[in-house]
PDB file of C-alpha atoms and ligand atoms in Angstrom:
ATOM      1  CA  MET A   1     -21.482 179.776  86.391  1.00  0.00           C
ATOM      2  CA  ARG A   2     -22.899 177.046  84.199  1.00  0.00           C
ATOM      3  CA  ARG A   3     -26.614 176.554  84.634  1.00  0.00           C
ATOM      4  CA  ASP A   4     -26.170 172.874  85.465  1.00  0.00           C
ATOM      5  CA  SER A   5     -24.003 173.875  88.429  1.00  0.00           C
ATOM      6  CA  GLN A   6     -26.715 176.292  89.501  1.00  0.00           C
ATOM      7  CA  LEU A   7     -29.278 173.513  89.415  1.00  0.00           C
ATOM      8  CA  GLN A   8     -26.993 171.283  91.426  1.00  0.00           C
ATOM      9  CA  LEU A   9     -26.552 174.131  93.925  1.00  0.00           C
ATOM     10  CA  VAL A  10     -30.301 174.367  94.468  1.00  0.00           C
ATOM     11  CA  PHE A  11     -30.130 170.795  95.683  1.00  0.00           C
ATOM     12  CA  ASP A  12     -27.559 171.575  98.340  1.00  0.00           C
ATOM     13  CA  SER A  13     -30.510 172.983 100.224  1.00  0.00           C
ATOM     14  CA  ALA A  14     -32.812 170.008  99.548  1.00  0.00           C
ATOM     15  CA  PRO A  15     -35.730 169.325  99.463  1.00  0.00           C
ATOM     16  CA  VAL A  16     -36.781 171.088  96.290  1.00  0.00           C
ATOM     17  CA  ILE A  17     -40.423 171.466  95.330  1.00  0.00           C
ATOM     18  CA  ALA A  18     -40.915 171.947  91.584  1.00  0.00           C
ATOM     19  CA  PRO A  19     -44.403 173.099  90.596  1.00  0.00           C
ATOM     20  CA  SER A  20     -45.719 171.134  87.624  1.00  0.00           C
ATOM     21  CA  MET A  21     -46.774 173.723  85.052  1.00  0.00           C
ATOM     22  CA  LEU A  22     -49.220 171.230  83.565  1.00  0.00           C
ATOM     23  CA  LYS A  23     -51.564 172.269  86.363  1.00  0.00           C
ATOM     24  CA  CYS A  24     -51.169 176.033  86.040  1.00  0.00           C
ATOM     25  CA  ASP A  25     -53.702 178.459  84.590  1.00  0.00           C
ATOM     26  CA  PHE A  26     -52.729 178.518  80.915  1.00  0.00           C
ATOM     27  CA  SER A  27     -54.814 181.630  80.326  1.00  0.00           C
ATOM     28  CA  ASP A  28     -52.188 183.500  82.359  1.00  0.00           C
ATOM     29  CA  LEU A  29     -48.904 181.620  82.085  1.00  0.00           C
ATOM     30  CA  GLY A  30     -46.793 184.721  82.706  1.00  0.00           C
ATOM     31  CA  GLY A  31     -48.853 185.650  85.756  1.00  0.00           C
ATOM     32  CA  GLU A  32     -48.504 182.138  87.145  1.00  0.00           C
ATOM     33  CA  ILE A  33     -44.733 182.229  86.749  1.00  0.00           C
ATOM     34  CA  ALA A  34     -44.577 185.638  88.446  1.00  0.00           C
ATOM     35  CA  ALA A  35     -46.681 184.268  91.317  1.00  0.00           C
ATOM     36  CA  LEU A  36     -44.311 181.321  91.680  1.00  0.00           C
ATOM     37  CA  ASP A  37     -41.330 183.714  91.628  1.00  0.00           C
ATOM     38  CA  ARG A  38     -42.926 185.599  94.502  1.00  0.00           C
ATOM     39  CA  ALA A  39     -43.632 182.309  96.287  1.00  0.00           C
ATOM     40  CA  GLY A  40     -39.907 181.531  96.283  1.00  0.00           C
ATOM     41  CA  SER A  41     -40.031 178.714  93.737  1.00  0.00           C
ATOM     42  CA  ARG A  42     -36.616 178.002  92.205  1.00  0.00           C
ATOM     43  CA  VAL A  43     -37.379 175.187  89.774  1.00  0.00           C
ATOM     44  CA  LEU A  44     -40.277 174.918  87.312  1.00  0.00           C
ATOM     45  CA  HIS A  45     -41.273 171.479  86.012  1.00  0.00           C
ATOM     46  CA  TRP A  46     -42.473 171.513  82.399  1.00  0.00           C
ATOM     47  CA  ASP A  47     -44.521 168.480  81.310  1.00  0.00           C
ATOM     48  CA  VAL A  48     -44.265 167.931  77.580  1.00  0.00           C
ATOM     49  CA  MET A  49     -46.767 165.426  76.123  1.00  0.00           C
ATOM     50  CA  ASP A  50     -47.201 164.319  72.540  1.00  0.00           C
ATOM     51  CA  GLY A  51     -50.508 162.432  72.542  1.00  0.00           C
ATOM     52  CA  HIS A  52     -48.581 159.326  71.533  1.00  0.00           C
ATOM     53  CA  PHE A  53     -46.213 158.271  74.305  1.00  0.00           C
ATOM     54  CA  VAL A  54     -48.981 159.409  76.646  1.00  0.00           C
ATOM     55  CA  PRO A  55     -52.676 159.861  75.800  1.00  0.00           C
ATOM     56  CA  ASN A  56     -52.643 163.624  76.236  1.00  0.00           C
ATOM     57  CA  LEU A  57     -51.187 166.711  74.569  1.00  0.00           C
ATOM     58  CA  SER A  58     -49.728 169.635  76.457  1.00  0.00           C
ATOM     59  CA  TYR A  59     -47.161 172.086  75.074  1.00  0.00           C
ATOM     60  CA  GLY A  60     -43.759 171.967  73.437  1.00  0.00           C
ATOM     61  CA  ALA A  61     -40.435 173.752  73.344  1.00  0.00           C
ATOM     62  CA  MET A  62     -41.878 176.927  71.789  1.00  0.00           C
ATOM     63  CA  VAL A  63     -44.082 177.598  74.800  1.00  0.00           C
ATOM     64  CA  ILE A  64     -41.218 176.924  77.220  1.00  0.00           C
ATOM     65  CA  ALA A  65     -38.836 179.119  75.227  1.00  0.00           C
ATOM     66  CA  ALA A  66     -41.299 182.001  75.392  1.00  0.00           C
ATOM     67  CA  GLN A  67     -41.252 181.848  79.205  1.00  0.00           C
ATOM     68  CA  ARG A  68     -37.466 181.688  79.527  1.00  0.00           C
ATOM     69  CA  LYS A  69     -37.108 185.472  79.582  1.00  0.00           C
ATOM     70  CA  ARG A  70     -39.751 185.875  82.289  1.00  0.00           C
ATOM     71  CA  THR A  71     -37.957 184.205  85.180  1.00  0.00           C
ATOM     72  CA  GLU A  72     -34.607 183.197  86.588  1.00  0.00           C
ATOM     73  CA  GLN A  73     -36.064 179.935  87.863  1.00  0.00           C
ATOM     74  CA  LEU A  74     -34.412 176.784  86.624  1.00  0.00           C
ATOM     75  CA  PHE A  75     -36.348 174.834  84.014  1.00  0.00           C
ATOM     76  CA  ASP A  76     -36.817 171.095  84.522  1.00  0.00           C
ATOM     77  CA  ALA A  77     -38.264 169.588  81.330  1.00  0.00           C
ATOM     78  CA  HIS A  78     -40.089 166.251  81.600  1.00  0.00           C
ATOM     79  CA  LEU A  79     -40.457 164.864  78.101  1.00  0.00           C
ATOM     80  CA  MET A  80     -43.303 162.363  77.789  1.00  0.00           C
ATOM     81  CA  ILE A  81     -42.791 162.024  74.069  1.00  0.00           C
ATOM     82  CA  ALA A  82     -42.045 159.160  71.723  1.00  0.00           C
ATOM     83  CA  ASP A  83     -38.888 160.454  70.072  1.00  0.00           C
ATOM     84  CA  PRO A  84     -37.106 162.788  72.496  1.00  0.00           C
ATOM     85  CA  ALA A  85     -33.812 162.836  70.551  1.00  0.00           C
ATOM     86  CA  ARG A  86     -35.557 164.418  67.584  1.00  0.00           C
ATOM     87  CA  TYR A  87     -36.484 167.476  69.647  1.00  0.00           C
ATOM     88  CA  LEU A  88     -33.385 167.788  71.825  1.00  0.00           C
ATOM     89  CA  ASP A  89     -32.063 170.887  70.079  1.00  0.00           C
ATOM     90  CA  ASP A  90     -35.388 172.650  70.573  1.00  0.00           C
ATOM     91  CA  PHE A  91     -35.386 172.016  74.324  1.00  0.00           C
ATOM     92  CA  LEU A  92     -31.760 173.087  74.599  1.00  0.00           C
ATOM     93  CA  ALA A  93     -32.550 176.289  72.706  1.00  0.00           C
ATOM     94  CA  ALA A  94     -35.582 176.830  74.971  1.00  0.00           C
ATOM     95  CA  GLY A  95     -33.189 177.138  77.907  1.00  0.00           C
ATOM     96  CA  CYS A  96     -34.082 173.969  79.796  1.00  0.00           C
ATOM     97  CA  ASP A  97     -31.566 173.332  82.578  1.00  0.00           C
ATOM     98  CA  ALA A  98     -32.485 169.701  83.125  1.00  0.00           C
ATOM     99  CA  ILE A  99     -33.947 167.447  80.460  1.00  0.00           C
ATOM    100  CA  THR A 100     -35.553 164.165  81.492  1.00  0.00           C
ATOM    101  CA  PHE A 101     -36.993 161.654  79.060  1.00  0.00           C
ATOM    102  CA  HIS A 102     -38.545 158.214  79.468  1.00  0.00           C
ATOM    103  CA  LEU A 103     -36.609 154.980  79.307  1.00  0.00           C
ATOM    104  CA  GLU A 104     -39.711 153.367  77.764  1.00  0.00           C
ATOM    105  CA  ALA A 105     -39.629 155.864  74.880  1.00  0.00           C
ATOM    106  CA  VAL A 106     -36.223 154.992  73.449  1.00  0.00           C
ATOM    107  CA  PRO A 107     -34.464 151.816  72.388  1.00  0.00           C
ATOM    108  CA  GLU A 108     -31.187 152.938  73.986  1.00  0.00           C
ATOM    109  CA  PRO A 109     -30.959 156.090  76.127  1.00  0.00           C
ATOM    110  CA  ARG A 110     -27.197 156.437  76.490  1.00  0.00           C
ATOM    111  CA  ALA A 111     -26.457 158.589  73.452  1.00  0.00           C
ATOM    112  CA  LEU A 112     -29.196 161.057  74.310  1.00  0.00           C
ATOM    113  CA  LEU A 113     -28.166 161.270  77.972  1.00  0.00           C
ATOM    114  CA  ARG A 114     -24.629 162.057  76.834  1.00  0.00           C
ATOM    115  CA  ALA A 115     -25.813 164.654  74.326  1.00  0.00           C
ATOM    116  CA  ILE A 116     -27.738 166.444  77.084  1.00  0.00           C
ATOM    117  CA  ARG A 117     -24.664 166.462  79.326  1.00  0.00           C
ATOM    118  CA  THR A 118     -22.443 167.598  76.482  1.00  0.00           C
ATOM    119  CA  ALA A 119     -24.722 170.651  76.246  1.00  0.00           C
ATOM    120  CA  ASP A 120     -24.012 171.354  79.959  1.00  0.00           C
ATOM    121  CA  ARG A 121     -27.504 170.473  81.110  1.00  0.00           C
ATOM    122  CA  LEU A 122     -28.550 167.866  83.628  1.00  0.00           C
ATOM    123  CA  ALA A 123     -29.619 164.590  82.031  1.00  0.00           C
ATOM    124  CA  GLY A 124     -32.534 162.651  83.483  1.00  0.00           C
ATOM    125  CA  LEU A 125     -34.160 159.285  82.908  1.00  0.00           C
ATOM    126  CA  ALA A 126     -37.772 158.664  83.973  1.00  0.00           C
ATOM    127  CA  ILE A 127     -39.583 155.371  84.498  1.00  0.00           C
ATOM    128  CA  ASN A 128     -43.296 154.604  84.472  1.00  0.00           C
ATOM    129  CA  PRO A 129     -44.998 152.751  87.346  1.00  0.00           C
ATOM    130  CA  GLY A 130     -44.701 149.460  85.447  1.00  0.00           C
ATOM    131  CA  THR A 131     -40.948 149.699  84.833  1.00  0.00           C
ATOM    132  CA  PRO A 132     -38.600 148.309  87.498  1.00  0.00           C
ATOM    133  CA  VAL A 133     -35.826 150.497  88.882  1.00  0.00           C
ATOM    134  CA  ASP A 134     -33.357 147.833  87.831  1.00  0.00           C
ATOM    135  CA  ALA A 135     -33.927 148.877  84.220  1.00  0.00           C
ATOM    136  CA  LEU A 136     -32.130 152.150  85.044  1.00  0.00           C
ATOM    137  CA  ARG A 137     -29.021 150.391  86.342  1.00  0.00           C
ATOM    138  CA  PRO A 138     -27.008 150.203  83.090  1.00  0.00           C
ATOM    139  CA  PHE A 139     -27.464 153.950  82.491  1.00  0.00           C
ATOM    140  CA  VAL A 140     -27.126 155.445  85.927  1.00  0.00           C
ATOM    141  CA  ASP A 141     -23.577 156.713  85.369  1.00  0.00           C
ATOM    142  CA  ASP A 142     -24.848 158.780  82.454  1.00  0.00           C
ATOM    143  CA  CYS A 143     -27.693 160.302  84.496  1.00  0.00           C
ATOM    144  CA  ASP A 144     -27.873 163.298  86.807  1.00  0.00           C
ATOM    145  CA  VAL A 145     -31.555 162.767  87.583  1.00  0.00           C
ATOM    146  CA  LEU A 146     -33.590 159.591  88.126  1.00  0.00           C
ATOM    147  CA  LEU A 147     -37.317 160.314  87.974  1.00  0.00           C
ATOM    148  CA  ILE A 148     -39.773 157.841  89.499  1.00  0.00           C
ATOM    149  CA  MET A 149     -43.330 158.264  88.257  1.00  0.00           C
ATOM    150  CA  SER A 150     -45.815 157.794  91.078  1.00  0.00           C
ATOM    151  CA  VAL A 151     -48.797 157.931  88.691  1.00  0.00           C
ATOM    152  CA  GLU A 152     -49.257 156.788  85.103  1.00  0.00           C
ATOM    153  CA  PRO A 153     -47.894 159.712  83.089  1.00  0.00           C
ATOM    154  CA  GLY A 154     -50.309 161.861  81.119  1.00  0.00           C
ATOM    155  CA  PHE A 155     -52.477 163.763  83.554  1.00  0.00           C
ATOM    156  CA  GLY A 156     -52.244 165.820  86.708  1.00  0.00           C
ATOM    157  CA  GLY A 157     -54.486 165.260  89.691  1.00  0.00           C
ATOM    158  CA  GLN A 158     -54.173 161.477  89.935  1.00  0.00           C
ATOM    159  CA  ALA A 159     -53.830 159.508  93.158  1.00  0.00           C
ATOM    160  CA  PHE A 160     -50.310 158.659  94.318  1.00  0.00           C
ATOM    161  CA  LEU A 161     -49.340 155.012  93.769  1.00  0.00           C
ATOM    162  CA  PRO A 162     -47.748 153.780  97.037  1.00  0.00           C
ATOM    163  CA  ALA A 163     -45.523 151.272  95.197  1.00  0.00           C
ATOM    164  CA  ALA A 164     -43.452 154.303  94.149  1.00  0.00           C
ATOM    165  CA  ILE A 165     -42.020 154.616  97.669  1.00  0.00           C
ATOM    166  CA  GLU A 166     -40.015 151.415  97.430  1.00  0.00           C
ATOM    167  CA  LYS A 167     -38.934 152.404  93.930  1.00  0.00           C
ATOM    168  CA  VAL A 168     -37.644 155.748  95.227  1.00  0.00           C
ATOM    169  CA  ARG A 169     -35.704 153.844  97.876  1.00  0.00           C
ATOM    170  CA  GLN A 170     -34.181 151.603  95.217  1.00  0.00           C
ATOM    171  CA  ALA A 171     -33.431 154.567  92.964  1.00  0.00           C
ATOM    172  CA  ARG A 172     -31.622 156.388  95.784  1.00  0.00           C
ATOM    173  CA  ALA A 173     -29.589 153.264  96.568  1.00  0.00           C
ATOM    174  CA  LEU A 174     -28.670 153.037  92.888  1.00  0.00           C
ATOM    175  CA  ALA A 175     -27.962 156.743  92.498  1.00  0.00           C
ATOM    176  CA  GLY A 176     -25.839 157.259  95.603  1.00  0.00           C
ATOM    177  CA  PRO A 177     -25.885 160.540  97.505  1.00  0.00           C
ATOM    178  CA  LYS A 178     -24.949 162.995  94.751  1.00  0.00           C
ATOM    179  CA  LYS A 179     -27.567 162.516  92.062  1.00  0.00           C
ATOM    180  CA  ILE A 180     -31.070 163.912  92.046  1.00  0.00           C
ATOM    181  CA  VAL A 181     -33.913 161.471  92.689  1.00  0.00           C
ATOM    182  CA  SER A 182     -37.219 162.949  91.653  1.00  0.00           C
ATOM    183  CA  VAL A 183     -40.754 161.728  92.276  1.00  0.00           C
ATOM    184  CA  ASP A 184     -43.668 162.913  90.161  1.00  0.00           C
ATOM    185  CA  GLY A 185     -47.400 162.391  90.562  1.00  0.00           C
ATOM    186  CA  GLY A 186     -49.792 162.786  93.468  1.00  0.00           C
ATOM    187  CA  ILE A 187     -47.236 164.536  95.671  1.00  0.00           C
ATOM    188  CA  GLY A 188     -48.883 166.473  98.494  1.00  0.00           C
ATOM    189  CA  PRO A 189     -48.845 166.873 102.273  1.00  0.00           C
ATOM    190  CA  SER A 190     -49.938 163.259 102.838  1.00  0.00           C
ATOM    191  CA  THR A 191     -47.445 161.603 100.462  1.00  0.00           C
ATOM    192  CA  ILE A 192     -44.292 163.709 100.467  1.00  0.00           C
ATOM    193  CA  ALA A 193     -42.873 162.545 103.812  1.00  0.00           C
ATOM    194  CA  GLU A 194     -42.589 158.899 102.789  1.00  0.00           C
ATOM    195  CA  CYS A 195     -40.972 159.883  99.498  1.00  0.00           C
ATOM    196  CA  ALA A 196     -38.459 162.090 101.282  1.00  0.00           C
ATOM    197  CA  ARG A 197     -37.638 159.339 103.766  1.00  0.00           C
ATOM    198  CA  ALA A 198     -37.118 156.976 100.847  1.00  0.00           C
ATOM    199  CA  GLY A 199     -34.521 159.354  99.411  1.00  0.00           C
ATOM    200  CA  ALA A 200     -36.218 161.683  96.935  1.00  0.00           C
ATOM    201  CA  ASN A 201     -34.900 165.256  96.855  1.00  0.00           C
ATOM    202  CA  LEU A 202     -36.886 166.730  93.951  1.00  0.00           C
ATOM    203  CA  PHE A 203     -40.654 166.686  94.404  1.00  0.00           C
ATOM    204  CA  VAL A 204     -42.873 167.570  91.476  1.00  0.00           C
ATOM    205  CA  ALA A 205     -46.121 169.055  92.710  1.00  0.00           C
ATOM    206  CA  GLY A 206     -49.038 169.979  90.465  1.00  0.00           C
ATOM    207  CA  SER A 207     -52.412 169.905  92.205  1.00  0.00           C
ATOM    208  CA  SER A 208     -51.021 170.401  95.700  1.00  0.00           C
ATOM    209  CA  VAL A 209     -49.664 173.807  94.632  1.00  0.00           C
ATOM    210  CA  PHE A 210     -51.998 175.021  91.888  1.00  0.00           C
ATOM    211  CA  ASP A 211     -55.259 173.906  93.492  1.00  0.00           C
ATOM    212  CA  THR A 212     -54.575 176.332  96.348  1.00  0.00           C
ATOM    213  CA  ASP A 213     -54.828 180.124  96.359  1.00  0.00           C
ATOM    214  CA  ASP A 214     -51.530 180.620  98.201  1.00  0.00           C
ATOM    215  CA  TYR A 215     -48.619 179.044  96.313  1.00  0.00           C
ATOM    216  CA  SER A 216     -46.119 180.256  98.873  1.00  0.00           C
ATOM    217  CA  ALA A 217     -47.955 178.573 101.756  1.00  0.00           C
ATOM    218  CA  ALA A 218     -48.533 175.383  99.754  1.00  0.00           C
ATOM    219  CA  MET A 219     -44.847 175.077  98.886  1.00  0.00           C
ATOM    220  CA  ARG A 220     -43.796 175.900 102.443  1.00  0.00           C
ATOM    221  CA  VAL A 221     -46.022 173.134 103.825  1.00  0.00           C
ATOM    222  CA  LEU A 222     -44.448 170.602 101.470  1.00  0.00           C
ATOM    223  CA  ARG A 223     -40.913 171.797 102.219  1.00  0.00           C
ATOM    224  CA  ASP A 224     -41.533 171.754 105.964  1.00  0.00           C
ATOM    225  CA  ILE A 225     -42.842 168.209 105.878  1.00  0.00           C
ATOM    226  CA  ALA A 226     -40.099 166.882 103.603  1.00  0.00           C
ATOM    227  CA  GLY A 227     -37.216 168.738 105.245  1.00  0.00           C
ATOM    228  CA  PRO A 228     -36.864 166.684 108.437  1.00  0.00           C
ATOM    229  CA  CYS A 229     -37.530 163.409 106.571  1.00  0.00           C
ATOM    230  CA  ARG A 230     -34.309 163.151 104.633  1.00  0.00           C
ATOM    231  CA  ASN A 231     -32.823 159.779 103.898  1.00  0.00           C
ATOM    232  CA  SER A 232     -29.288 159.104 105.126  1.00  0.00           C
ATOM    233  CA  LEU A 233     -28.153 158.784 101.505  1.00  0.00           C
ATOM    234  CA  SER A 234     -29.848 161.912 100.109  1.00  0.00           C
TER     235      SER A 234
HETATM  236  C1  DX5 B 301     -48.038 163.623  84.978  1.00  0.00           C
HETATM  237  C2  DX5 B 301     -47.027 164.716  85.111  1.00  0.00           C
HETATM  238  C3  DX5 B 301     -46.981 165.351  86.445  1.00  0.00           C
HETATM  239  C4  DX5 B 301     -48.283 165.971  86.886  1.00  0.00           C
HETATM  240  C5  DX5 B 301     -48.238 166.173  88.356  1.00  0.00           C
HETATM  241  O1  DX5 B 301     -47.835 162.954  83.784  1.00  0.00           O
HETATM  242  O2  DX5 B 301     -45.719 164.222  84.836  1.00  0.00           O
HETATM  243  O3  DX5 B 301     -45.916 166.287  86.530  1.00  0.00           O
HETATM  244  O4  DX5 B 301     -48.582 167.175  86.267  1.00  0.00           O
HETATM  245  O5  DX5 B 301     -49.472 166.643  88.791  1.00  0.00           O
HETATM  246  P1  DX5 B 301     -50.051 166.201  90.218  1.00  0.00           P
HETATM  247  O6  DX5 B 301     -49.079 166.699  91.247  1.00  0.00           O
HETATM  248  O7  DX5 B 301     -51.387 166.846  90.280  1.00  0.00           O
HETATM  249  O8  DX5 B 301     -50.107 164.686  90.222  1.00  0.00           O
HETATM  250 ZN1   ZN B 302     -43.915 165.567  85.199  1.00  0.00          ZN
END
């Protein structure tokens, strides 16, 4: 089975909680991934930052590639970098199953979205809090994932911006029932229900998983809240 089909399959049992590895303990990356395996996580969210598109640096394709052999979990790469096309081959070689980049980072996203799909991965487009959902409209047919940022990208642990809820609703209306609508930033027990009701089915969670000592329980809480809140379109 192609990995993109596997990722799509995970979403048949929505909602999906994807721990944001930006918030993990980098002194023990392998141990963190093993703990998430045991906690039943199926998708890992990798935040790549270049200190230019966002004012922070994290890690790149080499670090992700080194973890690929450690887990069967699907890899969801979130590229917060200025020139994502330049590094596409590296993220493909690293074994990323979904690759999402920012609309604000490129003059024209279509060619890159198509290149990601041509490589049998899911192609995603992300928008910052200041970018309207309407900006995604011309490209939606070339996307598998629409990612709504609910904080300014760059750092974990920020407060959820409530304006994201309406944007998730608009993104789901634009995407229709089949595509993945993801929300990223400040997702926790007090914010996930509204996002699920608005139509999100992929929830990136950093602090609300890693700032606990029981990843399994933290993810279960989020899943249990989001599960009954599904939107009629998602
Ligand atoms: C922010 C990143 C997020 C972040 C989420 O730029 O894209 O994935 O790590 O962390 P929390 O859940 O703590 O907001
Ligand atoms: Zn992210």
